[in-house]
Amino acid sequence: MTLQVRLSEATGEMEIRGSRAGLSRLADLLHGERGRLELDRNPDPHPYDTSLSSVEFEETVGLAVALASADSECLEIRGGRESLEILAANLESFAEEAGTDSHLHIEYLPEIGYMSEDSDPLIIALADEGMGGS
């Protein structure tokens, strides 16, 4: 299972890149009330600035929010159950159906209504199966 989160400090954009199993594991985490998942660190996160070390999740209220900072080295995800279930379903569908060149943008869009405008933009990408921890 491979899962990495790379962060652009200038834009706040994050890429969640993982194997099908890694992305599914993250989706499973979002079905719970709270949890933590250790990530594979990427020593060369180019074109991003840094690679984060963990994901922490907590069910709260409201729309889903994904925030990270290079200082904390952690992606924090929180939100109400309905919004988190939609986020988890998107991750699960992508993990099951995406081609190796596919990616998915998840960000605040008022017409979709499950991500908060306070959330950093996410890009979900499928890792090469041989990616390993680097």
JSON list of C-alpha atoms in Angstrom, two decimals:
[
{"chain": "A", "resi": 1, "resn": "MET", "atom": "CA", "xyz": [0.00, 0.00, 0.00]},
{"chain": "A", "resi": 2, "resn": "THR", "atom": "CA", "xyz": [1.42, 3.37, -1.01]},
{"chain": "A", "resi": 3, "resn": "LEU", "atom": "CA", "xyz": [0.06, 6.75, -0.01]},
{"chain": "A", "resi": 4, "resn": "GLN", "atom": "CA", "xyz": [1.76, 10.15, -0.21]},
{"chain": "A", "resi": 5, "resn": "VAL", "atom": "CA", "xyz": [0.59, 13.73, 0.25]},
{"chain": "A", "resi": 6, "resn": "ARG", "atom": "CA", "xyz": [2.67, 16.45, -1.40]},
{"chain": "A", "resi": 7, "resn": "LEU", "atom": "CA", "xyz": [2.10, 20.13, -0.64]},
{"chain": "A", "resi": 8, "resn": "SER", "atom": "CA", "xyz": [2.71, 23.35, -2.56]},
{"chain": "A", "resi": 9, "resn": "GLU", "atom": "CA", "xyz": [3.40, 25.98, 0.09]},
{"chain": "A", "resi": 10, "resn": "ALA", "atom": "CA", "xyz": [2.75, 28.84, -2.35]},
{"chain": "A", "resi": 11, "resn": "THR", "atom": "CA", "xyz": [-0.75, 27.75, -3.43]},
{"chain": "A", "resi": 12, "resn": "GLY", "atom": "CA", "xyz": [-1.83, 25.41, -0.62]},
{"chain": "A", "resi": 13, "resn": "GLU", "atom": "CA", "xyz": [-2.61, 22.80, -3.26]},
{"chain": "A", "resi": 14, "resn": "MET", "atom": "CA", "xyz": [-2.07, 19.20, -2.20]},
{"chain": "A", "resi": 15, "resn": "GLU", "atom": "CA", "xyz": [-1.66, 16.06, -4.22]},
{"chain": "A", "resi": 16, "resn": "ILE", "atom": "CA", "xyz": [-2.79, 12.82, -2.63]},
{"chain": "A", "resi": 17, "resn": "ARG", "atom": "CA", "xyz": [-1.04, 10.12, -4.65]},
{"chain": "A", "resi": 18, "resn": "GLY", "atom": "CA", "xyz": [-1.52, 6.49, -3.81]},
{"chain": "A", "resi": 19, "resn": "SER", "atom": "CA", "xyz": [-1.90, 2.96, -4.95]},
{"chain": "A", "resi": 20, "resn": "ARG", "atom": "CA", "xyz": [-5.45, 1.72, -5.31]},
{"chain": "A", "resi": 21, "resn": "ALA", "atom": "CA", "xyz": [-5.10, 0.09, -1.87]},
{"chain": "A", "resi": 22, "resn": "GLY", "atom": "CA", "xyz": [-3.67, 3.29, -0.35]},
{"chain": "A", "resi": 23, "resn": "LEU", "atom": "CA", "xyz": [-6.48, 5.50, -1.64]},
{"chain": "A", "resi": 24, "resn": "SER", "atom": "CA", "xyz": [-9.04, 2.92, -0.49]},
{"chain": "A", "resi": 25, "resn": "ARG", "atom": "CA", "xyz": [-7.44, 2.86, 2.97]},
{"chain": "A", "resi": 26, "resn": "LEU", "atom": "CA", "xyz": [-7.81, 6.64, 3.21]},
{"chain": "A", "resi": 27, "resn": "ALA", "atom": "CA", "xyz": [-11.47, 6.36, 2.17]},
{"chain": "A", "resi": 28, "resn": "ASP", "atom": "CA", "xyz": [-12.00, 3.69, 4.86]},
{"chain": "A", "resi": 29, "resn": "LEU", "atom": "CA", "xyz": [-10.54, 6.04, 7.46]},
{"chain": "A", "resi": 30, "resn": "LEU", "atom": "CA", "xyz": [-13.11, 8.70, 6.53]},
{"chain": "A", "resi": 31, "resn": "HIS", "atom": "CA", "xyz": [-15.96, 6.29, 7.34]},
{"chain": "A", "resi": 32, "resn": "GLY", "atom": "CA", "xyz": [-14.95, 6.33, 11.02]},
{"chain": "A", "resi": 33, "resn": "GLU", "atom": "CA", "xyz": [-15.22, 9.02, 13.67]},
{"chain": "A", "resi": 34, "resn": "ARG", "atom": "CA", "xyz": [-11.50, 9.82, 13.85]},
{"chain": "A", "resi": 35, "resn": "GLY", "atom": "CA", "xyz": [-8.17, 8.33, 12.96]},
{"chain": "A", "resi": 36, "resn": "ARG", "atom": "CA", "xyz": [-4.60, 8.75, 11.84]},
{"chain": "A", "resi": 37, "resn": "LEU", "atom": "CA", "xyz": [-2.74, 7.26, 8.91]},
{"chain": "A", "resi": 38, "resn": "GLU", "atom": "CA", "xyz": [1.02, 7.38, 8.43]},
{"chain": "A", "resi": 39, "resn": "LEU", "atom": "CA", "xyz": [2.14, 8.34, 4.93]},
{"chain": "A", "resi": 40, "resn": "ASP", "atom": "CA", "xyz": [5.08, 7.40, 2.75]},
{"chain": "A", "resi": 41, "resn": "ARG", "atom": "CA", "xyz": [7.48, 10.36, 2.66]},
{"chain": "A", "resi": 42, "resn": "ASN", "atom": "CA", "xyz": [8.77, 11.42, -0.76]},
{"chain": "A", "resi": 43, "resn": "PRO", "atom": "CA", "xyz": [12.36, 12.71, -0.57]},
{"chain": "A", "resi": 44, "resn": "ASP", "atom": "CA", "xyz": [11.91, 14.52, -3.91]},
{"chain": "A", "resi": 45, "resn": "PRO", "atom": "CA", "xyz": [8.35, 15.89, -3.98]},
{"chain": "A", "resi": 46, "resn": "HIS", "atom": "CA", "xyz": [8.92, 17.98, -7.16]},
{"chain": "A", "resi": 47, "resn": "PRO", "atom": "CA", "xyz": [6.98, 19.90, -8.47]},
{"chain": "A", "resi": 48, "resn": "TYR", "atom": "CA", "xyz": [5.63, 20.32, -4.91]},
{"chain": "A", "resi": 49, "resn": "ASP", "atom": "CA", "xyz": [7.60, 21.77, -1.99]},
{"chain": "A", "resi": 50, "resn": "THR", "atom": "CA", "xyz": [7.27, 19.11, 0.66]},
{"chain": "A", "resi": 51, "resn": "SER", "atom": "CA", "xyz": [5.94, 15.66, 1.43]},
{"chain": "A", "resi": 52, "resn": "LEU", "atom": "CA", "xyz": [3.72, 15.27, 4.51]},
{"chain": "A", "resi": 53, "resn": "SER", "atom": "CA", "xyz": [4.09, 12.49, 7.08]},
{"chain": "A", "resi": 54, "resn": "SER", "atom": "CA", "xyz": [0.51, 11.74, 8.15]},
{"chain": "A", "resi": 55, "resn": "VAL", "atom": "CA", "xyz": [-3.22, 12.27, 7.71]},
{"chain": "A", "resi": 56, "resn": "GLU", "atom": "CA", "xyz": [-5.39, 12.97, 10.75]},
{"chain": "A", "resi": 57, "resn": "PHE", "atom": "CA", "xyz": [-9.14, 12.81, 10.50]},
{"chain": "A", "resi": 58, "resn": "GLU", "atom": "CA", "xyz": [-11.97, 13.82, 12.81]},
{"chain": "A", "resi": 59, "resn": "GLU", "atom": "CA", "xyz": [-15.72, 13.87, 12.31]},
{"chain": "A", "resi": 60, "resn": "THR", "atom": "CA", "xyz": [-17.10, 17.27, 13.30]},
{"chain": "A", "resi": 61, "resn": "VAL", "atom": "CA", "xyz": [-19.97, 19.29, 11.79]},
{"chain": "A", "resi": 62, "resn": "GLY", "atom": "CA", "xyz": [-20.37, 21.17, 8.54]},
{"chain": "A", "resi": 63, "resn": "LEU", "atom": "CA", "xyz": [-18.70, 20.84, 5.18]},
{"chain": "A", "resi": 64, "resn": "ALA", "atom": "CA", "xyz": [-15.48, 18.87, 4.71]},
{"chain": "A", "resi": 65, "resn": "VAL", "atom": "CA", "xyz": [-12.22, 20.76, 5.20]},
{"chain": "A", "resi": 66, "resn": "ALA", "atom": "CA", "xyz": [-8.75, 19.53, 4.20]},
{"chain": "A", "resi": 67, "resn": "LEU", "atom": "CA", "xyz": [-5.88, 21.66, 5.53]},
{"chain": "A", "resi": 68, "resn": "ALA", "atom": "CA", "xyz": [-2.15, 21.13, 5.71]},
{"chain": "A", "resi": 69, "resn": "SER", "atom": "CA", "xyz": [1.00, 22.98, 6.48]},
{"chain": "A", "resi": 70, "resn": "ALA", "atom": "CA", "xyz": [4.62, 22.12, 6.00]},
{"chain": "A", "resi": 71, "resn": "ASP", "atom": "CA", "xyz": [5.20, 23.04, 9.66]},
{"chain": "A", "resi": 72, "resn": "SER", "atom": "CA", "xyz": [2.90, 20.34, 11.00]},
{"chain": "A", "resi": 73, "resn": "GLU", "atom": "CA", "xyz": [3.73, 17.81, 8.24]},
{"chain": "A", "resi": 74, "resn": "CYS", "atom": "CA", "xyz": [0.14, 16.62, 8.55]},
{"chain": "A", "resi": 75, "resn": "LEU", "atom": "CA", "xyz": [-2.96, 16.75, 6.38]},
{"chain": "A", "resi": 76, "resn": "GLU", "atom": "CA", "xyz": [-5.97, 17.38, 8.61]},
{"chain": "A", "resi": 77, "resn": "ILE", "atom": "CA", "xyz": [-9.41, 16.39, 7.34]},
{"chain": "A", "resi": 78, "resn": "ARG", "atom": "CA", "xyz": [-12.57, 17.20, 9.27]},
{"chain": "A", "resi": 79, "resn": "GLY", "atom": "CA", "xyz": [-16.24, 17.70, 8.57]},
{"chain": "A", "resi": 80, "resn": "GLY", "atom": "CA", "xyz": [-19.77, 16.46, 9.06]},
{"chain": "A", "resi": 81, "resn": "ARG", "atom": "CA", "xyz": [-20.74, 12.87, 8.30]},
{"chain": "A", "resi": 82, "resn": "GLU", "atom": "CA", "xyz": [-22.62, 13.60, 5.06]},
{"chain": "A", "resi": 83, "resn": "SER", "atom": "CA", "xyz": [-19.75, 15.60, 3.53]},
{"chain": "A", "resi": 84, "resn": "LEU", "atom": "CA", "xyz": [-17.16, 13.06, 4.62]},
{"chain": "A", "resi": 85, "resn": "GLU", "atom": "CA", "xyz": [-19.15, 10.21, 3.10]},
{"chain": "A", "resi": 86, "resn": "ILE", "atom": "CA", "xyz": [-19.19, 12.04, -0.25]},
{"chain": "A", "resi": 87, "resn": "LEU", "atom": "CA", "xyz": [-15.43, 12.62, -0.04]},
{"chain": "A", "resi": 88, "resn": "ALA", "atom": "CA", "xyz": [-14.86, 8.96, 0.85]},
{"chain": "A", "resi": 89, "resn": "ALA", "atom": "CA", "xyz": [-17.10, 7.80, -2.03]},
{"chain": "A", "resi": 90, "resn": "ASN", "atom": "CA", "xyz": [-15.12, 9.95, -4.48]},
{"chain": "A", "resi": 91, "resn": "LEU", "atom": "CA", "xyz": [-11.85, 8.43, -3.25]},
{"chain": "A", "resi": 92, "resn": "GLU", "atom": "CA", "xyz": [-13.27, 4.90, -3.47]},
{"chain": "A", "resi": 93, "resn": "SER", "atom": "CA", "xyz": [-14.61, 5.42, -7.00]},
{"chain": "A", "resi": 94, "resn": "PHE", "atom": "CA", "xyz": [-11.34, 6.91, -8.15]},
{"chain": "A", "resi": 95, "resn": "ALA", "atom": "CA", "xyz": [-9.33, 4.05, -6.60]},
{"chain": "A", "resi": 96, "resn": "GLU", "atom": "CA", "xyz": [-11.54, 1.47, -8.33]},
{"chain": "A", "resi": 97, "resn": "GLU", "atom": "CA", "xyz": [-11.99, 3.05, -11.75]},
{"chain": "A", "resi": 98, "resn": "ALA", "atom": "CA", "xyz": [-9.16, 5.48, -12.53]},
{"chain": "A", "resi": 99, "resn": "GLY", "atom": "CA", "xyz": [-6.60, 4.90, -15.23]},
{"chain": "A", "resi": 100, "resn": "THR", "atom": "CA", "xyz": [-2.92, 5.43, -14.48]},
{"chain": "A", "resi": 101, "resn": "ASP", "atom": "CA", "xyz": [-2.91, 8.85, -16.17]},
{"chain": "A", "resi": 102, "resn": "SER", "atom": "CA", "xyz": [-6.11, 10.03, -14.45]},
{"chain": "A", "resi": 103, "resn": "HIS", "atom": "CA", "xyz": [-6.44, 12.58, -11.69]},
{"chain": "A", "resi": 104, "resn": "LEU", "atom": "CA", "xyz": [-9.35, 14.07, -9.76]},
{"chain": "A", "resi": 105, "resn": "HIS", "atom": "CA", "xyz": [-9.67, 17.65, -8.52]},
{"chain": "A", "resi": 106, "resn": "ILE", "atom": "CA", "xyz": [-11.52, 18.13, -5.23]},
{"chain": "A", "resi": 107, "resn": "GLU", "atom": "CA", "xyz": [-12.11, 21.69, -4.14]},
{"chain": "A", "resi": 108, "resn": "TYR", "atom": "CA", "xyz": [-14.76, 24.13, -3.01]},
{"chain": "A", "resi": 109, "resn": "LEU", "atom": "CA", "xyz": [-17.51, 24.54, -5.59]},
{"chain": "A", "resi": 110, "resn": "PRO", "atom": "CA", "xyz": [-20.76, 26.06, -4.28]},
{"chain": "A", "resi": 111, "resn": "GLU", "atom": "CA", "xyz": [-22.89, 24.02, -6.69]},
{"chain": "A", "resi": 112, "resn": "ILE", "atom": "CA", "xyz": [-21.46, 20.73, -5.40]},
{"chain": "A", "resi": 113, "resn": "GLY", "atom": "CA", "xyz": [-21.57, 21.70, -1.75]},
{"chain": "A", "resi": 114, "resn": "TYR", "atom": "CA", "xyz": [-19.61, 19.14, 0.26]},
{"chain": "A", "resi": 115, "resn": "MET", "atom": "CA", "xyz": [-16.19, 20.86, 0.52]},
{"chain": "A", "resi": 116, "resn": "SER", "atom": "CA", "xyz": [-15.80, 24.05, 2.53]},
{"chain": "A", "resi": 117, "resn": "GLU", "atom": "CA", "xyz": [-14.41, 27.20, 0.96]},
{"chain": "A", "resi": 118, "resn": "ASP", "atom": "CA", "xyz": [-11.84, 27.07, 3.79]},
{"chain": "A", "resi": 119, "resn": "SER", "atom": "CA", "xyz": [-10.43, 23.82, 2.40]},
{"chain": "A", "resi": 120, "resn": "ASP", "atom": "CA", "xyz": [-7.18, 23.66, 0.47]},
{"chain": "A", "resi": 121, "resn": "PRO", "atom": "CA", "xyz": [-7.57, 22.26, -3.07]},
{"chain": "A", "resi": 122, "resn": "LEU", "atom": "CA", "xyz": [-6.81, 18.56, -3.49]},
{"chain": "A", "resi": 123, "resn": "ILE", "atom": "CA", "xyz": [-5.60, 16.59, -6.48]},
{"chain": "A", "resi": 124, "resn": "ILE", "atom": "CA", "xyz": [-6.06, 12.83, -6.27]},
{"chain": "A", "resi": 125, "resn": "ALA", "atom": "CA", "xyz": [-3.71, 10.76, -8.42]},
{"chain": "A", "resi": 126, "resn": "LEU", "atom": "CA", "xyz": [-3.05, 7.07, -8.89]},
{"chain": "A", "resi": 127, "resn": "ALA", "atom": "CA", "xyz": [0.52, 6.07, -8.14]},
{"chain": "A", "resi": 128, "resn": "ASP", "atom": "CA", "xyz": [2.59, 3.83, -10.34]},
{"chain": "A", "resi": 129, "resn": "GLU", "atom": "CA", "xyz": [2.43, 0.38, -8.78]},
{"chain": "A", "resi": 130, "resn": "GLY", "atom": "CA", "xyz": [6.25, 0.37, -8.46]},
{"chain": "A", "resi": 131, "resn": "MET", "atom": "CA", "xyz": [6.33, 3.75, -6.69]},
{"chain": "A", "resi": 132, "resn": "GLY", "atom": "CA", "xyz": [7.07, 2.29, -3.27]},
{"chain": "A", "resi": 133, "resn": "GLY", "atom": "CA", "xyz": [7.88, 4.77, -0.52]},
{"chain": "A", "resi": 134, "resn": "SER", "atom": "CA", "xyz": [9.75, 7.26, -2.71]}
]
